[in-house]
PDB file of C-alpha atoms in Angstrom:
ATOM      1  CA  UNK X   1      21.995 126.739 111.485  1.00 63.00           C
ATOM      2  CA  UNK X   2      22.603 123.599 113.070  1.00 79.00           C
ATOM      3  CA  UNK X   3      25.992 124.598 115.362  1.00 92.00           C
ATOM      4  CA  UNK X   4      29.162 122.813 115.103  1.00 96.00           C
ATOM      5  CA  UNK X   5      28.957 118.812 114.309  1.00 96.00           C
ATOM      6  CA  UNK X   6      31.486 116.771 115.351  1.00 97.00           C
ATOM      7  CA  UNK X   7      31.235 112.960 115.066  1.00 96.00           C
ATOM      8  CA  UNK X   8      31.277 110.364 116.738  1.00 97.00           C
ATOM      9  CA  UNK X   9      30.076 111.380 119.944  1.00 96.00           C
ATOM     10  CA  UNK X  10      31.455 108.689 122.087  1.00 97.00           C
ATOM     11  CA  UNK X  11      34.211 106.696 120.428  1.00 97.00           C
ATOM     12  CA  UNK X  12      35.962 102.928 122.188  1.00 97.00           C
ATOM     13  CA  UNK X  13      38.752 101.785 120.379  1.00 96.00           C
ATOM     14  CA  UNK X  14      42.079 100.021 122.217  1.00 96.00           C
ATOM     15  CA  UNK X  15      45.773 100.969 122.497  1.00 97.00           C
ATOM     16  CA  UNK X  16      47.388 101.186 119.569  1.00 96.00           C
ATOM     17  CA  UNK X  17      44.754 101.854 117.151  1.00 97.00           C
ATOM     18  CA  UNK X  18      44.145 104.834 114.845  1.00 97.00           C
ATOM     19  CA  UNK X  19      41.407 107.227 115.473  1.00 97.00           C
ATOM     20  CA  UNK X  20      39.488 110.070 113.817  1.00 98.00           C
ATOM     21  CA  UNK X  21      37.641 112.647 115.139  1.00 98.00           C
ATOM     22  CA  UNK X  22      35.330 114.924 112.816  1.00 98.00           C
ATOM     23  CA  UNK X  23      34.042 118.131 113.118  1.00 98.00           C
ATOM     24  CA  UNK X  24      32.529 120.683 110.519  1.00 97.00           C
ATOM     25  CA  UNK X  25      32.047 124.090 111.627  1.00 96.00           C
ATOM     26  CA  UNK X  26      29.185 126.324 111.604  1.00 94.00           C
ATOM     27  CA  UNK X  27      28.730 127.618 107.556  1.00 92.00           C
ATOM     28  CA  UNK X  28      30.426 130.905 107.211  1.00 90.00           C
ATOM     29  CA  UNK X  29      32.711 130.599 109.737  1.00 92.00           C
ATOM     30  CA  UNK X  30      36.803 131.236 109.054  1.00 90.00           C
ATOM     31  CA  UNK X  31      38.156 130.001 112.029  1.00 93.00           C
ATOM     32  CA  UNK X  32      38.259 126.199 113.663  1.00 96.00           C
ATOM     33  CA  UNK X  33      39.179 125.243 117.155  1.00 96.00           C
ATOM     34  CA  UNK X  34      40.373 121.926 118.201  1.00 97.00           C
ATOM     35  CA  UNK X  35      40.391 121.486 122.656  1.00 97.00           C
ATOM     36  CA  UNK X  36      41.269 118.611 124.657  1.00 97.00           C
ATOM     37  CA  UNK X  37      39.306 118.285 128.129  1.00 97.00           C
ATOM     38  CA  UNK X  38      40.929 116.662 130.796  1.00 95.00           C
ATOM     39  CA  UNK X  39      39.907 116.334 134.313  1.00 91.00           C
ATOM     40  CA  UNK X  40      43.690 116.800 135.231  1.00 90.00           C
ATOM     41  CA  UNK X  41      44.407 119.892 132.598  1.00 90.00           C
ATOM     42  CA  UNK X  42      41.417 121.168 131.925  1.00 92.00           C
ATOM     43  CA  UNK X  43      40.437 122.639 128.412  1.00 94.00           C
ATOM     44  CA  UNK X  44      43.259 123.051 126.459  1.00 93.00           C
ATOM     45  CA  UNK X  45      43.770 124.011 122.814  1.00 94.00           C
ATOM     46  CA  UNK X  46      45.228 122.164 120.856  1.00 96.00           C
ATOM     47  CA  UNK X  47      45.877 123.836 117.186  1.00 96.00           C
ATOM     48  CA  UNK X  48      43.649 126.108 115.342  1.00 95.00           C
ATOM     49  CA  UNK X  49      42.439 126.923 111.418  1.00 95.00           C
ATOM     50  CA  UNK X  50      42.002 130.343 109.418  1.00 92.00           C
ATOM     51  CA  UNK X  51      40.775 130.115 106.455  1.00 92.00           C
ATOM     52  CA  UNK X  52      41.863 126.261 106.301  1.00 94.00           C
ATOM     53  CA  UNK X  53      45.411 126.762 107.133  1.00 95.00           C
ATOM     54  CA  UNK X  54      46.766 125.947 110.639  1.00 94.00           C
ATOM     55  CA  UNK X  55      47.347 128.848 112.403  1.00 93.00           C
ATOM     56  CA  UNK X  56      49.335 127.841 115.972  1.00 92.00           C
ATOM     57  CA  UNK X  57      49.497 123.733 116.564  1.00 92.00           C
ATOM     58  CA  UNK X  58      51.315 123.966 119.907  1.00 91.00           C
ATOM     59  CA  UNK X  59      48.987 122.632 121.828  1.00 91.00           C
ATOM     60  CA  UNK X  60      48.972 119.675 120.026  1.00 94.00           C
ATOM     61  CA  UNK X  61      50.555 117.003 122.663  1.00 88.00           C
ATOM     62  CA  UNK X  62      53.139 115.048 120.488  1.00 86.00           C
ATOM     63  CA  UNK X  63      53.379 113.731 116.854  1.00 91.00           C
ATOM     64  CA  UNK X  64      50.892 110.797 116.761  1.00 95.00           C
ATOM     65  CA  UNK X  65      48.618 113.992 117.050  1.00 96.00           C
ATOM     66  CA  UNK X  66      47.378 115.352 113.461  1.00 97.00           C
ATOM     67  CA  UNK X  67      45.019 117.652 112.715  1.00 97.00           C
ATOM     68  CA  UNK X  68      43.464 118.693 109.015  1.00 97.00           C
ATOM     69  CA  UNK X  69      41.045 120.674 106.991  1.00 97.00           C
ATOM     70  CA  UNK X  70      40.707 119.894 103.468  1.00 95.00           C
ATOM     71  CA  UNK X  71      38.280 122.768 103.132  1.00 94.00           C
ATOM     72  CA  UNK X  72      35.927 125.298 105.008  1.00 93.00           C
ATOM     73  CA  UNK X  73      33.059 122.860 105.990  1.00 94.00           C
ATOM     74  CA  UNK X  74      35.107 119.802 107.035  1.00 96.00           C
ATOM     75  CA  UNK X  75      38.556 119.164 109.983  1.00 98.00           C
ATOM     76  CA  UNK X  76      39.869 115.978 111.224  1.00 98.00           C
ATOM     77  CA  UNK X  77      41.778 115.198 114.507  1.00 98.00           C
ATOM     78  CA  UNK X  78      43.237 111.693 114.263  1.00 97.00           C
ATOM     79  CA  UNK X  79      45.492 110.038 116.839  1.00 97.00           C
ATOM     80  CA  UNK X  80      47.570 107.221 115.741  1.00 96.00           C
ATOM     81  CA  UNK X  81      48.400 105.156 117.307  1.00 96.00           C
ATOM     82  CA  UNK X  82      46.464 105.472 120.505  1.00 96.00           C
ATOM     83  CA  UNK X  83      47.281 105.250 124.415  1.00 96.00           C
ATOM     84  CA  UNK X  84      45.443 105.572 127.372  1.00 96.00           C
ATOM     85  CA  UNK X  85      46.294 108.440 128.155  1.00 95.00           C
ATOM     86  CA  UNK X  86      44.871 110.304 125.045  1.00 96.00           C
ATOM     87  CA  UNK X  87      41.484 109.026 126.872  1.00 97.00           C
ATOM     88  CA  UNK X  88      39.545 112.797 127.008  1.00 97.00           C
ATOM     89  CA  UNK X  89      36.714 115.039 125.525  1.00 97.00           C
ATOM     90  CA  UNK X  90      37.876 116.593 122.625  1.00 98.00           C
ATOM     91  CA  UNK X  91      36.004 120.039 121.440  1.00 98.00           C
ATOM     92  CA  UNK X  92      35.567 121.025 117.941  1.00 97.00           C
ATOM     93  CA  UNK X  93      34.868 124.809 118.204  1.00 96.00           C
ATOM     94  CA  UNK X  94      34.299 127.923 115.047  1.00 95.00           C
ATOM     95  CA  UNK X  95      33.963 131.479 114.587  1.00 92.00           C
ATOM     96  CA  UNK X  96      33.965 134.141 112.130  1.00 82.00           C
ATOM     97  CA  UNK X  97      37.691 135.224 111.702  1.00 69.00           C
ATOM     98  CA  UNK X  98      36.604 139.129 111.500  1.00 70.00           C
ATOM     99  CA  UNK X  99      33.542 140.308 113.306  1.00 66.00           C
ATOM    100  CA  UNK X 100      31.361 137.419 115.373  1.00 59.00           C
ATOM    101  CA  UNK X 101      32.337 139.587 118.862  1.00 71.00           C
ATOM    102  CA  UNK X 102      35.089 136.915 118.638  1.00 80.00           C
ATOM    103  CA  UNK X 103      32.622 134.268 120.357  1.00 89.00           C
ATOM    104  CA  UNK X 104      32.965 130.782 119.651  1.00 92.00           C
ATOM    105  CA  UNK X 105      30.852 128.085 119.051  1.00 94.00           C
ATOM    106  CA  UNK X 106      31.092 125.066 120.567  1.00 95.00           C
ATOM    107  CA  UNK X 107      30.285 121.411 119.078  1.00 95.00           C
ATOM    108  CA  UNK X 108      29.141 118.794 121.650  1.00 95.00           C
ATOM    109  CA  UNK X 109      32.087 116.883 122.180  1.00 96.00           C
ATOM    110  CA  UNK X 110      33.712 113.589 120.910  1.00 97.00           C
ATOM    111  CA  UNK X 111      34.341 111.481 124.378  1.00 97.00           C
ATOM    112  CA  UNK X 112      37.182 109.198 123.263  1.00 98.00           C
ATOM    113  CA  UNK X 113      38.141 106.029 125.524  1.00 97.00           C
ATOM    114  CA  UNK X 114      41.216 104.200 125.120  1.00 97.00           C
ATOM    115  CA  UNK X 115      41.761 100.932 126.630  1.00 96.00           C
TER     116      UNK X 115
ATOM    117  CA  UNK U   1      51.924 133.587 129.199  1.00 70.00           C
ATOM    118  CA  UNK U   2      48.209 134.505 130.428  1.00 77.00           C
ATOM    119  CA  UNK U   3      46.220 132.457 132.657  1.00 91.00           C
ATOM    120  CA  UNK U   4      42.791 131.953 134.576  1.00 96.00           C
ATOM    121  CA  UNK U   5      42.220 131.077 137.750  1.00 96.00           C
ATOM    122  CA  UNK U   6      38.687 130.052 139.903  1.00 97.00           C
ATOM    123  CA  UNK U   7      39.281 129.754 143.452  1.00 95.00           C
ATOM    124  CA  UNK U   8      35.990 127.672 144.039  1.00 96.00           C
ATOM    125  CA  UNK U   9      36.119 124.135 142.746  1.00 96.00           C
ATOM    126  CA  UNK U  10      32.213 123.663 143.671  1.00 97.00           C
ATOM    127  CA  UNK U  11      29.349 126.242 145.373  1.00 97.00           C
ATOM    128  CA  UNK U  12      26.014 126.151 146.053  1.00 97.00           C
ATOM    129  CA  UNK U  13      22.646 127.351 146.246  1.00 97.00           C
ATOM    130  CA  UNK U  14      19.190 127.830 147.344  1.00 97.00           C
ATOM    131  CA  UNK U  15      17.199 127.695 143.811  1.00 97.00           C
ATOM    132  CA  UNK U  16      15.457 131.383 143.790  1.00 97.00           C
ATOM    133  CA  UNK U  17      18.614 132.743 145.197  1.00 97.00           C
ATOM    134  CA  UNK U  18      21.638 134.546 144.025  1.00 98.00           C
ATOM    135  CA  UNK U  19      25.135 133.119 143.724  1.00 98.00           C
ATOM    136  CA  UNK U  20      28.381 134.610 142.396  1.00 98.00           C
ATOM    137  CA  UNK U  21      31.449 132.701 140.901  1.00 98.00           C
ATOM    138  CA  UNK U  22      34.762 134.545 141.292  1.00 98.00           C
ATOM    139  CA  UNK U  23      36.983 134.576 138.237  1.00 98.00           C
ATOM    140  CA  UNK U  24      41.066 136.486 137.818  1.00 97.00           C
ATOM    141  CA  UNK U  25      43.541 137.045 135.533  1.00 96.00           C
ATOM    142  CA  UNK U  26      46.845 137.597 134.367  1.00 94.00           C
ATOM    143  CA  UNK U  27      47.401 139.638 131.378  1.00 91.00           C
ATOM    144  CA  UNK U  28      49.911 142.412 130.279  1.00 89.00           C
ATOM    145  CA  UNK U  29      47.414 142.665 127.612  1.00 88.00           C
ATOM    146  CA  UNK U  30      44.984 146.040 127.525  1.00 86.00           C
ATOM    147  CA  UNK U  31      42.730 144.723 125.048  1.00 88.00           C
ATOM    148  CA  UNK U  32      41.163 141.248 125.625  1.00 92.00           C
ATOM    149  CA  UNK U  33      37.444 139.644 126.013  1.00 93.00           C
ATOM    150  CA  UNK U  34      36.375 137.405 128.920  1.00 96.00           C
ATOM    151  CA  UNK U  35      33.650 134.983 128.745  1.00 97.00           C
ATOM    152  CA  UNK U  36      31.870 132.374 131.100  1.00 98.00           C
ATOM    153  CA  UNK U  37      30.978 129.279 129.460  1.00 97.00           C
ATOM    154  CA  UNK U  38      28.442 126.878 130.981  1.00 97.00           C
ATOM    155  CA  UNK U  39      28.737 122.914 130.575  1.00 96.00           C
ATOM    156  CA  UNK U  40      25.927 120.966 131.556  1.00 95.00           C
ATOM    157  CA  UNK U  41      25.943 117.542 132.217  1.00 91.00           C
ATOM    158  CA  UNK U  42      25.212 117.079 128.441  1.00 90.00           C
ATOM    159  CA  UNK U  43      28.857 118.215 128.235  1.00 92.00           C
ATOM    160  CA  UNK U  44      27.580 121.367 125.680  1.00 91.00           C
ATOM    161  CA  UNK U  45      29.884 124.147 126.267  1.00 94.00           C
ATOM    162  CA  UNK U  46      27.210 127.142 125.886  1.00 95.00           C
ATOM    163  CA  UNK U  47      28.234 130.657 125.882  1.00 95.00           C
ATOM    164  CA  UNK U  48      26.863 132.299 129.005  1.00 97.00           C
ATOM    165  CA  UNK U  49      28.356 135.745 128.832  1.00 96.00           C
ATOM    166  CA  UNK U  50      31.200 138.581 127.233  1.00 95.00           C
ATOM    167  CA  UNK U  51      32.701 141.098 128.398  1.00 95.00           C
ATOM    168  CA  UNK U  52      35.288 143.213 126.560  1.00 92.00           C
ATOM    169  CA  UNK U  53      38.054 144.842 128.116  1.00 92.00           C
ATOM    170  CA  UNK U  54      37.601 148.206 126.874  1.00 90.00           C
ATOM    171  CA  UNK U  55      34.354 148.779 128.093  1.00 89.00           C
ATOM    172  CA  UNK U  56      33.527 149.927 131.668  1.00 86.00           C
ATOM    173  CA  UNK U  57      30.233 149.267 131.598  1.00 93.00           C
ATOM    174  CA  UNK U  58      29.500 145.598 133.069  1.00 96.00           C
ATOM    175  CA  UNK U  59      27.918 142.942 131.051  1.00 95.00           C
ATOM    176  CA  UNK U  60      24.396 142.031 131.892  1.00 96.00           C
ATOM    177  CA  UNK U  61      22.518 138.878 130.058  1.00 95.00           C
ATOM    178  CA  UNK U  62      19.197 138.671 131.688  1.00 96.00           C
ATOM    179  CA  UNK U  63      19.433 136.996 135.271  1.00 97.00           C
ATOM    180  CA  UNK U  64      23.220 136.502 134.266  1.00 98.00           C
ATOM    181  CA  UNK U  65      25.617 139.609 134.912  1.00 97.00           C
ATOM    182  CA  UNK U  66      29.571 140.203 135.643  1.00 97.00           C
ATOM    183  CA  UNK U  67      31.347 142.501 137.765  1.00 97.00           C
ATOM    184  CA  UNK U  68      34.984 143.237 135.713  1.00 96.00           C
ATOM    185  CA  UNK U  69      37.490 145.141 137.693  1.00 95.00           C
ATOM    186  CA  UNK U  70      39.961 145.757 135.068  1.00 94.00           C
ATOM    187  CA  UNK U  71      42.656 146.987 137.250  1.00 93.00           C
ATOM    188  CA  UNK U  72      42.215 143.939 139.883  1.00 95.00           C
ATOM    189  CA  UNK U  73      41.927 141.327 136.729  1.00 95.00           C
ATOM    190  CA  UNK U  74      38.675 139.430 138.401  1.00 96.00           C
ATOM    191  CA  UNK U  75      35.653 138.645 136.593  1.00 97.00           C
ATOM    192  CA  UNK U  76      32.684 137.128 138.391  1.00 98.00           C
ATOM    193  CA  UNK U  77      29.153 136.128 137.491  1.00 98.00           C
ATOM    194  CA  UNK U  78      26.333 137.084 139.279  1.00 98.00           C
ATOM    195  CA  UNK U  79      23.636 134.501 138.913  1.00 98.00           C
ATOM    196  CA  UNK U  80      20.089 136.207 140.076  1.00 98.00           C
ATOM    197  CA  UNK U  81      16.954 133.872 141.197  1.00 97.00           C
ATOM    198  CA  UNK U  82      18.818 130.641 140.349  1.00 97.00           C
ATOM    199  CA  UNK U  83      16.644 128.190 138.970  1.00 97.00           C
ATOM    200  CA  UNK U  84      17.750 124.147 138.622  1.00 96.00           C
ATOM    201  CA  UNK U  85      18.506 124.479 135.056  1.00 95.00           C
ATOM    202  CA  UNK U  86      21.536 126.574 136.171  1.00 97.00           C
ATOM    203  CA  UNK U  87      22.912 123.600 137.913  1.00 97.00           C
ATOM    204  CA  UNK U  88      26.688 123.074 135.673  1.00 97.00           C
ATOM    205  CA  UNK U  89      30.113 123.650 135.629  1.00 97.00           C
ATOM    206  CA  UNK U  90      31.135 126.924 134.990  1.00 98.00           C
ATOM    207  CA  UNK U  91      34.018 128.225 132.858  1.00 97.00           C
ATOM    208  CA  UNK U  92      35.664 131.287 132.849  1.00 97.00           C
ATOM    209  CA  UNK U  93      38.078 132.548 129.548  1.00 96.00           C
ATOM    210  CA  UNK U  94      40.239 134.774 128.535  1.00 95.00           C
ATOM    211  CA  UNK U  95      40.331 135.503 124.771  1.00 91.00           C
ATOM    212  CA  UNK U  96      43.113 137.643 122.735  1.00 81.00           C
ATOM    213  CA  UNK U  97      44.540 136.767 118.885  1.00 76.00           C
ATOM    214  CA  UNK U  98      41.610 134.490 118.921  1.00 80.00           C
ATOM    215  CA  UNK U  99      42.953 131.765 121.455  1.00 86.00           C
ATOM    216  CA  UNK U 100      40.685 131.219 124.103  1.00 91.00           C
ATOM    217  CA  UNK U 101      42.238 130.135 127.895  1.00 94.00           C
ATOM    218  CA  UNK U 102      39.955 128.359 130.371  1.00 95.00           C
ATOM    219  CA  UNK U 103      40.080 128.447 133.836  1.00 96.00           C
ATOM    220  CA  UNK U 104      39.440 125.162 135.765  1.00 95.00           C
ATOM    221  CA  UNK U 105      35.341 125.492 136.110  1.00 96.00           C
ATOM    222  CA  UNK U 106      33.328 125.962 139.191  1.00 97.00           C
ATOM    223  CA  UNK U 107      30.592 123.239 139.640  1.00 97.00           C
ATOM    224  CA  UNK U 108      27.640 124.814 140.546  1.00 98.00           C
ATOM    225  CA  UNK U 109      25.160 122.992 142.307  1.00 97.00           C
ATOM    226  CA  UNK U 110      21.583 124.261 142.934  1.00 97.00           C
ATOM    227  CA  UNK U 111      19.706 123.073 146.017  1.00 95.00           C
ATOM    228  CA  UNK U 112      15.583 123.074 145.436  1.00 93.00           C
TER     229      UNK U 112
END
């Protein structure tokens, strides 16, 4: 299998503007992570997926924040509009809902800049 | 709510030597897992090691191994003959209802 994808890996854009981060999970996996990693918070989560439907989104920092999955191979995380501040490493992450030894799988990371 | 602390923001060692990260806890939970997660500087967050709560028995993943005092909530990692590809920052987590906690990582640097 080829892990958790998540694309782009580094992403510019300036204040203001909307952005998308992508991510599809590992096949057979029920369960979708999305983190935020700061180097003043740390890894945080942010909202997570069973079976599609979002399961706990209080992580999520504040309403230009919103997070999707249309179906079991594909989630977004798009910002709109963007500050500064949402400058950060954002983690796409899966595992099995039952089963798996609850491990889970980490993408490589979108590093977002906002200028 | 639970969280996890590391008391070392950076260690080091002598590659071929052994190191151990310190890792606690606070739960009222009884049944949990624990993990350390290694990040590279190619920012991969790789599974290192698990633990669950309910067994004694410590987990051991080749040169990597824990010690898990339940009843003190600490989790270290033993590292064994380090070697320079160990050189990251390490994570400890706490996992329950699927949500995973971090602590704030441990760089760990490896002197040759």
């Amino acid at each position: 299998d080829a892990g958790v994808i998540q694309s782009p890996r580094h992403e510019v854009t300036e204040m203001g503007q909307e952005v998308t981060l992508r991510c599809k999970p590992i096949s057979g996996h029920n369960s979708l992570f999305w983190y935020r990693q700061t180097m003043m918070r740390g890894l945080e989560l942010l909202i997570y997926f069973n079976n599609n439907v979002p399961i706990d989104d209080s992580g999520m920092p504040e309403d230009r924040f919103s997070a999707k999955m249309p179906n079991a191979s594909f989630s977004t995380l798009k910002i709109q509009p963007s500050e500064p501040r949402d400058s950060a490493v954002y983690f796409c992450a899966s595992r099995p809902t039952t089963g798996g030894r609850n491990i889970q799988y980490f993408g490589a990371g979108t590093r977002l800049s906002v200028l | 709510a639970q969280t996890v602390t590391q008391s070392q923001p950076e260690m080091s060692v002598q590659e071929a030597e052994t190191v151990t990260l310190s890792c606690t806890y606070d739960t009222s939970e009884s049944d949990y897992y624990l993990f350390w997660y290694k990040q590279p500087p190619s920012r991969q967050m790789i599974l290192v090691i698990r633990q669950e709560a309910y067994k004694q028995q410590n987990a051991t993943e080749n040169r990597f191994s824990v010690n898990f005092q339940k009843a003190a909530k600490s989790f270290s990692l033993k590292i064994s003959d380090s070697q320079l590809g160990d050189a990251a920052m390490y994570f400890c987590a706490y996992s329950r209802a699927q949500k995973l906690v971090f602590g704030q990582g441990t760089r760990l640097t490896i002197n040759p």
